[in-house]
CSV table of C-alpha atoms and ligand atoms in Angstrom, one decimal:
chain,number,residue,atom,x,y,z
A,5,MET,CA,51.5,95.1,117.5
A,6,SER,CA,53.4,97.4,119.9
A,7,ASP,CA,57.2,97.3,120.0
A,8,PRO,CA,58.9,95.4,122.8
A,9,PRO,CA,60.0,97.6,125.7
A,10,ASN,CA,63.3,99.3,125.5
A,11,PRO,CA,65.8,97.2,127.5
A,12,ASP,CA,67.5,100.3,129.0
A,13,PRO,CA,65.8,103.6,128.1
A,14,ALA,CA,68.5,105.7,129.9
A,15,ALA,CA,71.4,103.9,128.2
A,16,HIS,CA,74.1,106.2,126.9
A,17,VAL,CA,75.0,105.0,123.4
A,18,VAL,CA,78.4,106.1,122.2
A,19,ILE,CA,79.1,105.7,118.4
A,20,LEU,CA,82.7,105.7,117.3
A,21,GLY,CA,83.0,106.8,113.7
A,22,ALA,CA,80.7,109.4,112.1
A,23,GLY,CA,80.5,107.9,108.6
A,24,HIS,CA,77.6,106.3,106.7
A,25,ALA,CA,77.0,103.6,109.3
A,26,GLY,CA,77.6,105.6,112.4
A,27,GLY,CA,75.5,108.6,111.2
A,28,THR,CA,72.7,106.3,110.2
A,29,ALA,CA,72.7,104.4,113.5
A,30,SER,CA,72.4,107.7,115.4
A,31,ALA,CA,69.4,108.8,113.4
A,32,LEU,CA,67.8,105.3,113.6
A,33,LEU,CA,68.2,105.1,117.4
A,34,ARG,CA,66.0,108.3,117.7
A,35,GLN,CA,63.6,107.0,115.0
A,36,TYR,CA,63.2,103.7,117.0
A,37,GLY,CA,62.4,105.7,120.1
A,38,HIS,CA,65.7,105.4,122.1
A,39,PRO,CA,65.3,108.2,124.6
A,40,GLY,CA,68.7,108.1,126.3
A,41,PRO,CA,71.8,110.1,125.4
A,42,ILE,CA,73.6,109.5,122.1
A,43,THR,CA,77.2,110.7,121.4
A,44,LEU,CA,78.6,110.5,117.9
A,45,ILE,CA,82.4,110.7,117.7
A,46,GLY,CA,84.0,111.4,114.3
A,47,GLU,CA,87.6,112.3,113.4
A,48,GLU,CA,86.6,114.1,110.2
A,49,PRO,CA,85.7,117.8,110.4
A,50,ILE,CA,82.2,117.4,108.8
A,51,PRO,CA,79.0,115.5,109.7
A,52,PRO,CA,78.4,112.1,108.2
A,53,TYR,CA,78.4,112.1,104.4
A,54,GLN,CA,78.0,109.7,101.4
A,55,ARG,CA,81.3,108.5,99.9
A,56,PRO,CA,80.0,107.0,96.6
A,57,PRO,CA,79.6,110.4,94.8
A,58,LEU,CA,83.3,111.2,95.6
A,59,SER,CA,84.4,109.0,92.7
A,60,LYS,CA,81.3,109.8,90.6
A,61,ALA,CA,78.9,112.8,90.3
A,62,TRP,CA,80.7,115.0,92.9
A,63,LEU,CA,84.2,114.4,91.3
A,64,LYS,CA,82.8,115.3,87.9
A,65,GLY,CA,81.3,118.5,89.4
A,66,GLU,CA,77.7,117.3,89.0
A,67,ALA,CA,76.9,117.4,92.8
A,68,ASP,CA,77.7,120.1,95.3
A,69,ALA,CA,79.3,119.5,98.7
A,70,ASP,CA,76.0,120.0,100.7
A,71,SER,CA,74.4,117.2,98.7
A,72,LEU,CA,76.9,114.7,100.2
A,73,ALA,CA,75.7,115.1,103.8
A,74,LEU,CA,73.5,112.3,105.1
A,75,LYS,CA,71.6,114.9,107.3
A,76,PRO,CA,72.2,118.7,107.7
A,77,LEU,CA,74.4,119.6,110.7
A,78,GLU,CA,71.3,121.0,112.6
A,79,PHE,CA,69.7,117.5,112.5
A,80,TYR,CA,72.1,116.2,115.2
A,81,ALA,CA,71.4,119.0,117.8
A,82,GLU,CA,67.7,119.0,116.9
A,83,HIS,CA,67.5,115.3,117.8
A,84,ASP,CA,69.7,115.6,120.9
A,85,ILE,CA,72.6,113.7,119.3
A,86,ASP,CA,75.9,115.0,120.7
A,87,PHE,CA,78.0,115.0,117.5
A,88,ARG,CA,81.7,115.7,118.1
A,89,PRO,CA,83.7,116.2,114.9
A,90,LEU,CA,87.5,116.3,114.8
A,91,MET,CA,87.6,113.9,117.7
A,92,LYS,CA,89.4,110.6,117.5
A,93,ALA,CA,88.7,107.6,119.8
A,94,LEU,CA,92.0,106.3,121.0
A,95,SER,CA,91.1,103.3,123.2
A,96,ILE,CA,88.3,101.4,124.8
A,97,ASN,CA,88.4,100.2,128.4
A,98,ARG,CA,85.8,97.4,128.5
A,99,GLY,CA,86.1,96.8,132.2
A,100,GLU,CA,85.2,100.4,133.1
A,101,LYS,CA,83.0,100.8,129.9
A,102,THR,CA,84.8,104.0,128.9
A,103,VAL,CA,86.4,105.4,125.7
A,104,THR,CA,89.5,107.7,125.7
A,105,LEU,CA,89.3,110.5,123.2
A,106,SER,CA,91.9,112.6,121.5
A,107,ASP,CA,91.2,115.7,123.6
A,108,GLY,CA,92.3,113.6,126.7
A,109,SER,CA,88.8,113.2,128.0
A,110,SER,CA,87.1,109.9,128.8
A,111,LEU,CA,83.5,109.0,127.9
A,112,ALA,CA,81.4,106.4,129.7
A,113,TYR,CA,79.1,104.2,127.7
A,114,ASP,CA,76.3,101.7,128.3
A,115,ALA,CA,76.3,100.6,124.7
A,116,LEU,CA,79.1,101.2,122.2
A,117,ILE,CA,78.9,101.0,118.4
A,118,LEU,CA,82.1,100.7,116.5
A,119,ALA,CA,81.6,102.3,113.1
A,120,THR,CA,85.1,103.2,112.2
A,121,GLY,CA,85.0,102.1,108.6
A,122,ALA,CA,88.0,101.2,106.5
A,123,ARG,CA,91.0,103.0,105.1
A,124,ALA,CA,92.7,102.9,101.7
A,125,ILE,CA,95.6,100.6,101.6
A,126,ALA,CA,98.9,102.3,100.9
A,127,LEU,CA,101.6,100.8,98.6
A,128,PRO,CA,104.9,100.5,100.6
A,129,ILE,CA,107.1,101.5,97.6
A,130,PRO,CA,109.6,104.3,97.0
A,131,GLY,CA,108.0,107.7,96.2
A,132,ALA,CA,104.7,106.9,97.9
A,133,ASP,CA,105.0,110.2,99.9
A,134,LEU,CA,105.4,112.4,96.8
A,135,ALA,CA,102.9,115.2,96.4
A,136,GLY,CA,100.3,114.1,93.9
A,137,VAL,CA,100.2,110.5,95.0
A,138,MET,CA,96.6,110.3,96.4
A,139,PHE,CA,93.9,108.0,97.7
A,140,LEU,CA,90.2,108.5,97.5
A,141,ARG,CA,88.5,107.7,100.8
A,142,THR,CA,87.4,111.1,102.3
A,143,ALA,CA,85.8,114.3,101.1
A,144,ALA,CA,89.2,116.0,101.7
A,145,ASP,CA,90.9,113.4,99.4
A,146,ALA,CA,88.3,114.1,96.8
A,147,GLU,CA,88.9,117.9,97.0
A,148,ARG,CA,92.6,117.3,96.5
A,149,LEU,CA,92.0,115.1,93.5
A,150,LYS,CA,89.5,117.4,91.9
A,151,ALA,CA,91.9,120.4,92.2
A,152,THR,CA,94.6,118.4,90.4
A,153,VAL,CA,92.8,116.7,87.5
A,154,GLY,CA,91.8,118.5,84.3
A,155,PRO,CA,92.6,119.2,80.7
A,156,GLY,CA,96.3,118.9,79.9
A,157,LYS,CA,97.0,116.6,82.9
A,158,THR,CA,97.7,112.9,82.9
A,159,LEU,CA,96.2,110.9,85.8
A,160,ALA,CA,97.6,107.5,86.5
A,161,VAL,CA,95.2,105.2,88.4
A,162,VAL,CA,96.8,102.3,90.2
A,163,GLY,CA,94.3,99.5,90.5
A,164,GLY,CA,91.6,98.4,88.1
A,165,GLY,CA,88.8,97.8,90.6
A,166,TYR,CA,85.5,99.6,90.9
A,167,ILE,CA,86.8,102.8,92.5
A,168,GLY,CA,89.8,102.9,90.1
A,169,LEU,CA,87.5,102.6,87.1
A,170,GLU,CA,85.1,105.2,88.5
A,171,VAL,CA,87.9,107.6,89.0
A,172,ALA,CA,89.1,106.9,85.4
A,173,ALA,CA,85.7,107.7,84.0
A,174,SER,CA,85.4,110.9,86.1
A,175,GLY,CA,89.0,111.9,85.1
A,176,ARG,CA,88.0,111.6,81.4
A,177,ALA,CA,84.9,113.7,82.1
A,178,LEU,CA,87.1,116.4,83.6
A,179,GLY,CA,89.3,116.3,80.4
A,180,ALA,CA,92.4,114.6,81.7
A,181,GLU,CA,94.3,111.8,80.0
A,182,VAL,CA,93.9,108.6,82.1
A,183,VAL,CA,96.0,105.5,82.3
A,184,VAL,CA,95.0,102.6,84.5
A,185,LEU,CA,97.7,100.3,85.8
A,186,GLU,CA,96.5,96.9,87.0
A,187,ARG,CA,98.7,94.1,88.4
A,188,GLU,CA,96.4,91.3,87.3
A,189,SER,CA,95.9,90.3,83.7
A,190,ARG,CA,92.3,91.6,83.7
A,191,LEU,CA,90.3,94.4,85.3
A,192,LEU,CA,88.0,93.7,88.3
A,193,ALA,CA,89.9,90.5,88.8
A,194,ARG,CA,88.9,90.1,92.5
A,195,VAL,CA,85.3,91.0,92.1
A,196,ALA,CA,83.8,90.3,88.7
A,197,CYS,CA,83.8,87.7,85.9
A,198,THR,CA,85.7,88.0,82.7
A,199,VAL,CA,82.5,89.0,80.7
A,200,LEU,CA,82.3,92.1,82.9
A,201,SER,CA,86.1,92.7,82.8
A,202,ASP,CA,86.2,92.6,79.0
A,203,PHE,CA,83.1,94.8,78.7
A,204,PHE,CA,84.4,97.5,81.0
A,205,LYS,CA,87.9,97.5,79.4
A,206,ALA,CA,86.4,98.0,75.9
A,207,TYR,CA,84.0,100.7,77.2
A,208,HIS,CA,86.7,102.7,78.9
A,209,GLN,CA,89.0,102.3,75.8
A,210,GLN,CA,86.2,103.8,73.7
A,211,HIS,CA,86.2,106.8,76.1
A,212,GLY,CA,90.0,107.2,75.7
A,213,VAL,CA,91.3,105.4,78.8
A,214,THR,CA,94.6,103.6,78.3
A,215,PHE,CA,95.3,100.3,80.2
A,216,GLU,CA,98.5,98.6,81.3
A,217,LEU,CA,97.5,95.1,82.5
A,218,GLY,CA,99.9,92.8,84.2
A,219,ALA,CA,101.7,95.9,85.3
A,220,LEU,CA,103.5,95.7,88.7
A,221,VAL,CA,104.1,99.2,90.1
A,222,THR,CA,107.4,99.3,91.9
A,223,GLY,CA,107.7,103.1,92.7
A,224,PHE,CA,106.7,106.6,92.0
A,225,GLU,CA,109.2,109.2,90.7
A,226,GLY,CA,109.1,112.9,90.9
A,227,GLU,CA,110.7,116.3,90.5
A,228,GLY,CA,110.9,118.8,93.3
A,229,GLY,CA,108.7,116.6,95.5
A,230,GLN,CA,105.9,116.3,92.9
A,231,VAL,CA,105.1,113.0,91.3
A,232,ARG,CA,106.0,112.9,87.6
A,233,GLY,CA,105.8,109.2,86.8
A,234,VAL,CA,105.0,105.6,87.9
A,235,ARG,CA,107.8,103.0,87.6
A,236,LEU,CA,106.8,99.5,86.5
A,237,ALA,CA,108.7,96.3,87.2
A,238,ASP,CA,109.5,95.9,83.5
A,239,GLY,CA,111.5,99.2,83.8
A,240,ARG,CA,109.1,101.5,82.0
A,241,LEU,CA,108.2,104.9,83.5
A,242,ILE,CA,104.6,106.0,82.9
A,243,ALA,CA,104.6,109.8,82.8
A,244,CYS,CA,101.8,111.5,84.8
A,245,ASP,CA,100.9,114.6,86.8
A,246,ALA,CA,98.9,112.8,89.5
A,247,VAL,CA,98.3,109.3,90.8
A,248,VAL,CA,95.3,107.7,92.6
A,249,VAL,CA,96.1,104.5,94.4
A,250,GLY,CA,93.0,102.4,94.5
A,251,VAL,CA,94.2,99.0,95.6
A,252,GLY,CA,91.6,98.2,98.2
A,253,ALA,CA,90.8,99.1,101.8
A,254,ALA,CA,91.6,97.6,105.2
A,255,PRO,CA,89.2,97.7,108.2
A,256,ASN,CA,89.9,100.2,111.0
A,257,ASP,CA,89.7,97.5,113.7
A,258,GLU,CA,92.6,98.5,115.9
A,259,LEU,CA,90.4,99.8,118.7
A,260,ALA,CA,88.6,96.4,118.8
A,261,ARG,CA,91.8,94.3,118.6
A,262,ASP,CA,93.5,96.4,121.3
A,263,CYS,CA,90.6,95.8,123.8
A,264,GLY,CA,90.5,92.1,123.1
A,265,LEU,CA,87.3,91.8,121.0
A,266,GLU,CA,87.1,88.9,118.6
A,267,THR,CA,88.3,89.9,115.2
A,268,ALA,CA,88.9,88.1,111.9
A,269,ARG,CA,88.8,90.1,108.7
A,270,GLY,CA,87.3,92.9,110.7
A,271,VAL,CA,85.3,92.9,114.0
A,272,THR,CA,83.4,89.7,114.4
A,273,VAL,CA,79.6,90.2,115.0
A,274,ASP,CA,76.4,88.3,115.1
A,275,LEU,CA,73.1,88.9,113.4
A,276,GLU,CA,72.4,91.8,115.9
A,277,ALA,CA,75.7,93.3,115.0
A,278,ARG,CA,76.9,92.4,118.5
A,279,THR,CA,80.6,91.7,119.1
A,280,SER,CA,82.0,89.2,121.5
A,281,ASP,CA,81.3,91.8,124.2
A,282,PRO,CA,77.5,92.1,124.5
A,283,ALA,CA,77.7,95.9,125.2
A,284,ILE,CA,79.7,96.6,122.0
A,285,PHE,CA,78.4,96.5,118.4
A,286,ALA,CA,80.3,96.8,115.1
A,287,ILE,CA,78.7,97.9,111.8
A,288,GLY,CA,79.6,98.9,108.3
A,289,ASP,CA,83.0,98.4,106.6
A,290,VAL,CA,84.7,97.4,109.9
A,291,ALA,CA,82.4,94.5,110.7
A,292,HIS,CA,83.0,90.9,109.8
A,293,ARG,CA,79.4,89.7,109.8
A,294,PRO,CA,77.3,86.6,109.2
A,295,MET,CA,75.5,86.3,105.9
A,296,PRO,CA,72.9,83.5,106.3
A,297,ILE,CA,72.1,83.3,102.6
A,298,TYR,CA,75.5,81.9,102.0
A,299,GLY,CA,76.1,80.3,105.3
A,300,ARG,CA,79.3,82.2,105.9
A,301,MET,CA,80.9,85.3,107.4
A,302,PHE,CA,82.4,88.1,105.5
A,303,ARG,CA,83.3,91.8,105.5
A,304,MET,CA,81.6,94.1,103.0
A,305,GLU,CA,82.2,97.6,101.8
A,306,SER,CA,79.0,99.0,100.6
A,307,VAL,CA,76.4,101.5,101.6
A,308,PRO,CA,73.5,98.9,101.8
A,309,ASN,CA,75.7,96.9,104.2
A,310,ALA,CA,76.4,100.0,106.3
A,311,LEU,CA,72.6,100.7,106.5
A,312,GLU,CA,71.8,97.1,107.4
A,313,GLY,CA,74.3,97.0,110.2
A,314,ALA,CA,73.0,100.3,111.5
A,315,LYS,CA,69.5,98.8,111.6
A,316,GLN,CA,70.6,95.7,113.3
A,317,ALA,CA,72.5,97.6,116.1
A,318,ALA,CA,69.9,100.3,116.6
A,319,SER,CA,67.1,97.6,116.7
A,320,ALA,CA,69.0,95.6,119.3
A,321,ILE,CA,69.8,98.6,121.5
A,322,ALA,CA,66.2,100.0,121.2
A,323,GLY,CA,64.7,96.6,122.0
A,324,ARG,CA,63.1,96.0,118.7
A,325,PRO,CA,63.1,92.7,116.8
A,326,PRO,CA,66.0,92.3,114.4
A,327,PRO,CA,65.4,93.6,110.8
A,328,PRO,CA,64.7,90.9,108.2
A,329,GLY,CA,67.7,89.6,106.3
A,330,GLU,CA,68.6,91.3,103.0
A,331,THR,CA,70.5,90.4,99.9
A,332,PRO,CA,73.8,92.2,99.9
A,333,TRP,CA,74.1,94.7,97.0
A,334,GLN,CA,76.1,97.6,95.7
A,335,TRP,CA,76.5,99.7,92.6
A,336,SER,CA,79.0,101.4,90.4
A,337,ASP,CA,78.4,104.3,87.9
A,338,GLN,CA,80.8,104.8,85.0
A,339,TYR,CA,80.0,107.1,82.0
A,340,ASP,CA,76.3,106.3,81.2
A,341,LEU,CA,76.6,102.8,82.6
A,342,LYS,CA,74.8,101.8,85.8
A,343,LEU,CA,76.1,98.5,87.2
A,344,GLN,CA,74.1,97.0,90.0
A,345,ILE,CA,75.4,93.9,91.8
A,346,ALA,CA,73.3,91.7,94.0
A,347,GLY,CA,74.8,88.9,96.1
A,348,TYR,CA,78.3,87.3,96.0
A,349,ALA,CA,79.6,84.7,93.5
A,350,PHE,CA,80.4,82.1,96.1
A,351,ASP,CA,80.8,78.4,94.9
A,352,VAL,CA,79.6,79.2,91.4
A,353,ASP,CA,79.5,76.4,88.8
A,354,GLU,CA,78.0,78.3,85.9
A,355,ILE,CA,77.8,81.8,84.5
A,356,LEU,CA,74.8,82.8,82.3
A,357,VAL,CA,74.6,86.0,80.3
A,358,ARG,CA,71.2,87.4,79.7
A,359,GLY,CA,71.2,90.0,76.9
A,360,ASP,CA,74.0,91.1,74.6
A,361,PRO,CA,77.0,93.0,76.1
A,362,ALA,CA,77.5,94.8,72.8
A,363,SER,CA,74.1,96.5,73.4
A,364,GLY,CA,75.3,98.0,76.7
A,365,LYS,CA,72.4,96.4,78.5
A,366,PHE,CA,72.8,92.9,79.9
A,367,ALA,CA,73.1,90.9,83.1
A,368,VAL,CA,75.5,88.2,84.2
A,369,PHE,CA,74.0,85.6,86.5
A,370,HIS,CA,76.2,83.4,88.7
A,371,LEU,CA,74.6,80.1,89.4
A,372,LYS,CA,75.2,77.2,91.8
A,373,GLY,CA,73.2,74.4,90.4
A,374,ASP,CA,69.9,76.0,89.6
A,375,GLN,CA,70.1,78.7,92.2
A,376,VAL,CA,71.2,82.3,91.6
A,377,GLN,CA,74.2,83.3,93.9
A,378,SER,CA,74.8,86.7,92.4
A,379,VAL,CA,73.8,88.9,89.5
A,380,GLU,CA,75.8,91.8,87.9
A,381,ALA,CA,73.3,93.9,85.9
A,382,ILE,CA,74.4,96.6,83.5
A,383,ASN,CA,71.6,99.2,82.7
A,384,SER,CA,69.2,96.4,83.6
A,385,PRO,CA,67.1,97.2,86.7
A,386,PRO,CA,64.6,94.3,86.3
A,387,GLU,CA,67.4,91.7,86.2
A,388,PHE,CA,68.9,93.3,89.3
A,389,MET,CA,65.6,93.6,91.2
A,390,MET,CA,64.4,90.1,90.4
A,391,GLY,CA,67.8,88.6,90.8
A,392,LYS,CA,68.0,90.1,94.3
A,393,GLN,CA,64.7,88.4,95.2
A,394,LEU,CA,65.8,85.0,93.7
A,395,ILE,CA,69.0,85.2,95.8
A,396,LEU,CA,67.1,86.0,99.0
A,397,ASN,CA,64.4,83.3,98.5
A,398,ARG,CA,66.9,80.7,97.2
A,399,ARG,CA,64.4,79.8,94.5
A,400,ALA,CA,65.4,77.5,91.6
A,401,VAL,CA,65.4,79.0,88.1
A,402,ASP,CA,64.9,77.5,84.7
A,403,LYS,CA,68.2,78.4,83.0
A,404,GLY,CA,66.7,78.3,79.5
A,405,ARG,CA,64.1,80.9,80.5
A,406,LEU,CA,66.6,83.0,82.4
A,407,ALA,CA,68.8,83.2,79.2
A,408,ASN,CA,65.8,84.0,77.0
A,409,LEU,CA,65.1,87.8,76.8
A,410,ALA,CA,61.7,87.0,75.4
A,411,VAL,CA,60.8,85.7,78.9
A,412,SER,CA,60.4,88.7,81.3
A,413,MET,CA,62.3,88.6,84.6
A,414,LYS,CA,58.9,88.5,86.4
A,415,GLU,CA,58.1,85.3,84.5
A,416,VAL,CA,61.5,83.8,85.2
A,417,ALA,CA,61.0,84.4,88.9
A,418,VAL,CA,57.5,82.7,89.1
B,514,LIG,P1,82.9,105.2,106.6
B,514,LIG,O1,81.9,105.9,105.8
B,514,LIG,O2,84.3,105.2,106.0
B,514,LIG,O3,83.0,106.0,108.0
B,514,LIG,C1,83.9,105.7,109.0
B,514,LIG,C2,84.2,106.9,109.8
B,514,LIG,O4,84.9,106.6,111.0
B,514,LIG,C3,85.2,107.8,109.0
B,514,LIG,O5,84.7,109.2,109.0
B,514,LIG,C4,86.5,107.7,109.8
B,514,LIG,O6,87.3,108.9,109.7
B,514,LIG,C5,85.9,107.6,111.2
B,514,LIG,N1,86.9,107.0,112.2
B,514,LIG,C6,87.7,105.9,112.0
B,514,LIG,N2,88.4,105.7,113.1
B,514,LIG,C7,88.0,106.6,114.0
B,514,LIG,C8,88.4,106.8,115.4
B,514,LIG,N3,89.3,106.1,116.0
B,514,LIG,N4,87.7,107.8,116.0
B,514,LIG,C9,86.8,108.6,115.4
B,514,LIG,N5,86.4,108.4,114.1
B,514,LIG,C10,87.0,107.4,113.4
B,514,LIG,N6,79.5,101.7,98.3
B,514,LIG,C11,78.5,101.4,97.5
B,514,LIG,O7,77.6,100.7,97.9
B,514,LIG,N7,78.3,101.9,96.2
B,514,LIG,C12,79.3,102.7,95.7
B,514,LIG,O8,79.1,103.2,94.5
B,514,LIG,C13,80.4,103.1,96.5
B,514,LIG,N8,81.3,104.0,96.0
B,514,LIG,C14,82.3,104.4,96.8
B,514,LIG,C15,83.2,105.3,96.4
B,514,LIG,C16,84.3,105.7,97.2
B,514,LIG,C17,85.3,106.7,96.7
B,514,LIG,C18,84.4,105.2,98.5
B,514,LIG,C19,85.6,105.6,99.4
B,514,LIG,C20,83.5,104.2,99.0
B,514,LIG,C21,82.5,103.8,98.1
B,514,LIG,N9,81.5,102.9,98.6
B,514,LIG,C22,80.5,102.6,97.8
B,514,LIG,C23,81.7,102.2,99.9
B,514,LIG,C24,80.9,103.0,101.0
B,514,LIG,O9,81.0,104.3,100.9
B,514,LIG,C25,81.3,102.4,102.3
B,514,LIG,O10,81.0,101.0,102.3
B,514,LIG,C26,80.6,103.1,103.5
B,514,LIG,O11,80.9,104.5,103.5
B,514,LIG,C27,80.9,102.4,104.8
B,514,LIG,O12,80.4,103.2,105.9
B,514,LIG,P2,81.1,103.1,107.3
B,514,LIG,O13,80.4,104.1,108.2
B,514,LIG,O14,81.4,101.7,107.7
B,514,LIG,O15,82.6,103.7,107.0
């Protein structure tokens, strides 16, 4: 079957944000046969790159800078993609279909893709501007962090979410002392069940990480402009040489809001990644998108989500049918642990653990009735792979068989 005709072969596609989603969309447009001009605008100095290694292999020195790039720089010129680094988009004029850029120029578009991602949330507390108080969002942030952390140093990580825990594990690998400060009474409180929280806490403690749970950070204190400690609400000062604030990210949706696009927790889009303006798409961390499996909308921060959005927008622009729906998923690497998560634990009424957490190889299934809503699999690829299928197909499972390690995941699924 041949592809449907391109709706507008000459259309100029402008992509704002040269990250994982924007970079992928530019390459896919060419792969899907879009012949018209493509301009990729990015405020960072380097071509689109992967962020996950910034808190994992790259931070530990196990991957070099070139391996982060999605494509080598030459790829963009070779595929006639006008990649413009160090260029910020300042505003969108939907009536004229133009974008104003930070060099004062204006760029006309036929189709516009917003791929501006998200930014690390800052803590509005005293001392937040001291040297050594860092975030981890960009390659430049990661360079700064890597230059600071090492033997004889103490790193304080504010936030016990996935990025915070990955930074803690990498900090230990680099020889630093690490203390994690978490406001909630358990780790991963927003994103994982207590089984996983307890498991990760124990694993990190075995690797020498110290935790302060229920710890409200009220300020950073320093000497000569350099951070030297984190002040807690109970009055204690936790001494440190550097801080990573990992308390979540907020969508970069100002461009969309300022030009009147519909937004909620990000830029609202449909299953083609199209916003409330049919000429404008939004993909990746900035998009608030429908997730038909769960019958609801939400914003996700993951590489698979960035890739899916890029496929949706590129397909719509190139006149191809929309890609099939996928189960959302993501991963986290800490020490020798590979956590793979499929789906989201919405409306869950039961949690079932398959395997023994003490073995370092187990999976937590989140069930609604006899349907799997989500699975968190530690060093357990079959549970992750089959769980992903079960979530997508909405198939009922026999809980007894699911909990029984003697029954393979393949057998559970049939
Ligand atoms: P980004 O990759 O953030 O790209 C957005 C780009 O747009 C940025 O370069 C930004 O500078 C640029 N931009 C913003 N505004 C403008 C403007 N006005 N003009 C021009 N450019 C602009 N996901 C996983 O699935 N697994 C993981 O293990 C994992 N680990 C992670 C570890 C870290 C440290 C981080 C930070 C993220 C991690 N993620 C992980 C999340 C994943 O990297 C993101 O979901 C993904 O990068 C989103 O892609 P994006 O293109 O939407 O946003």
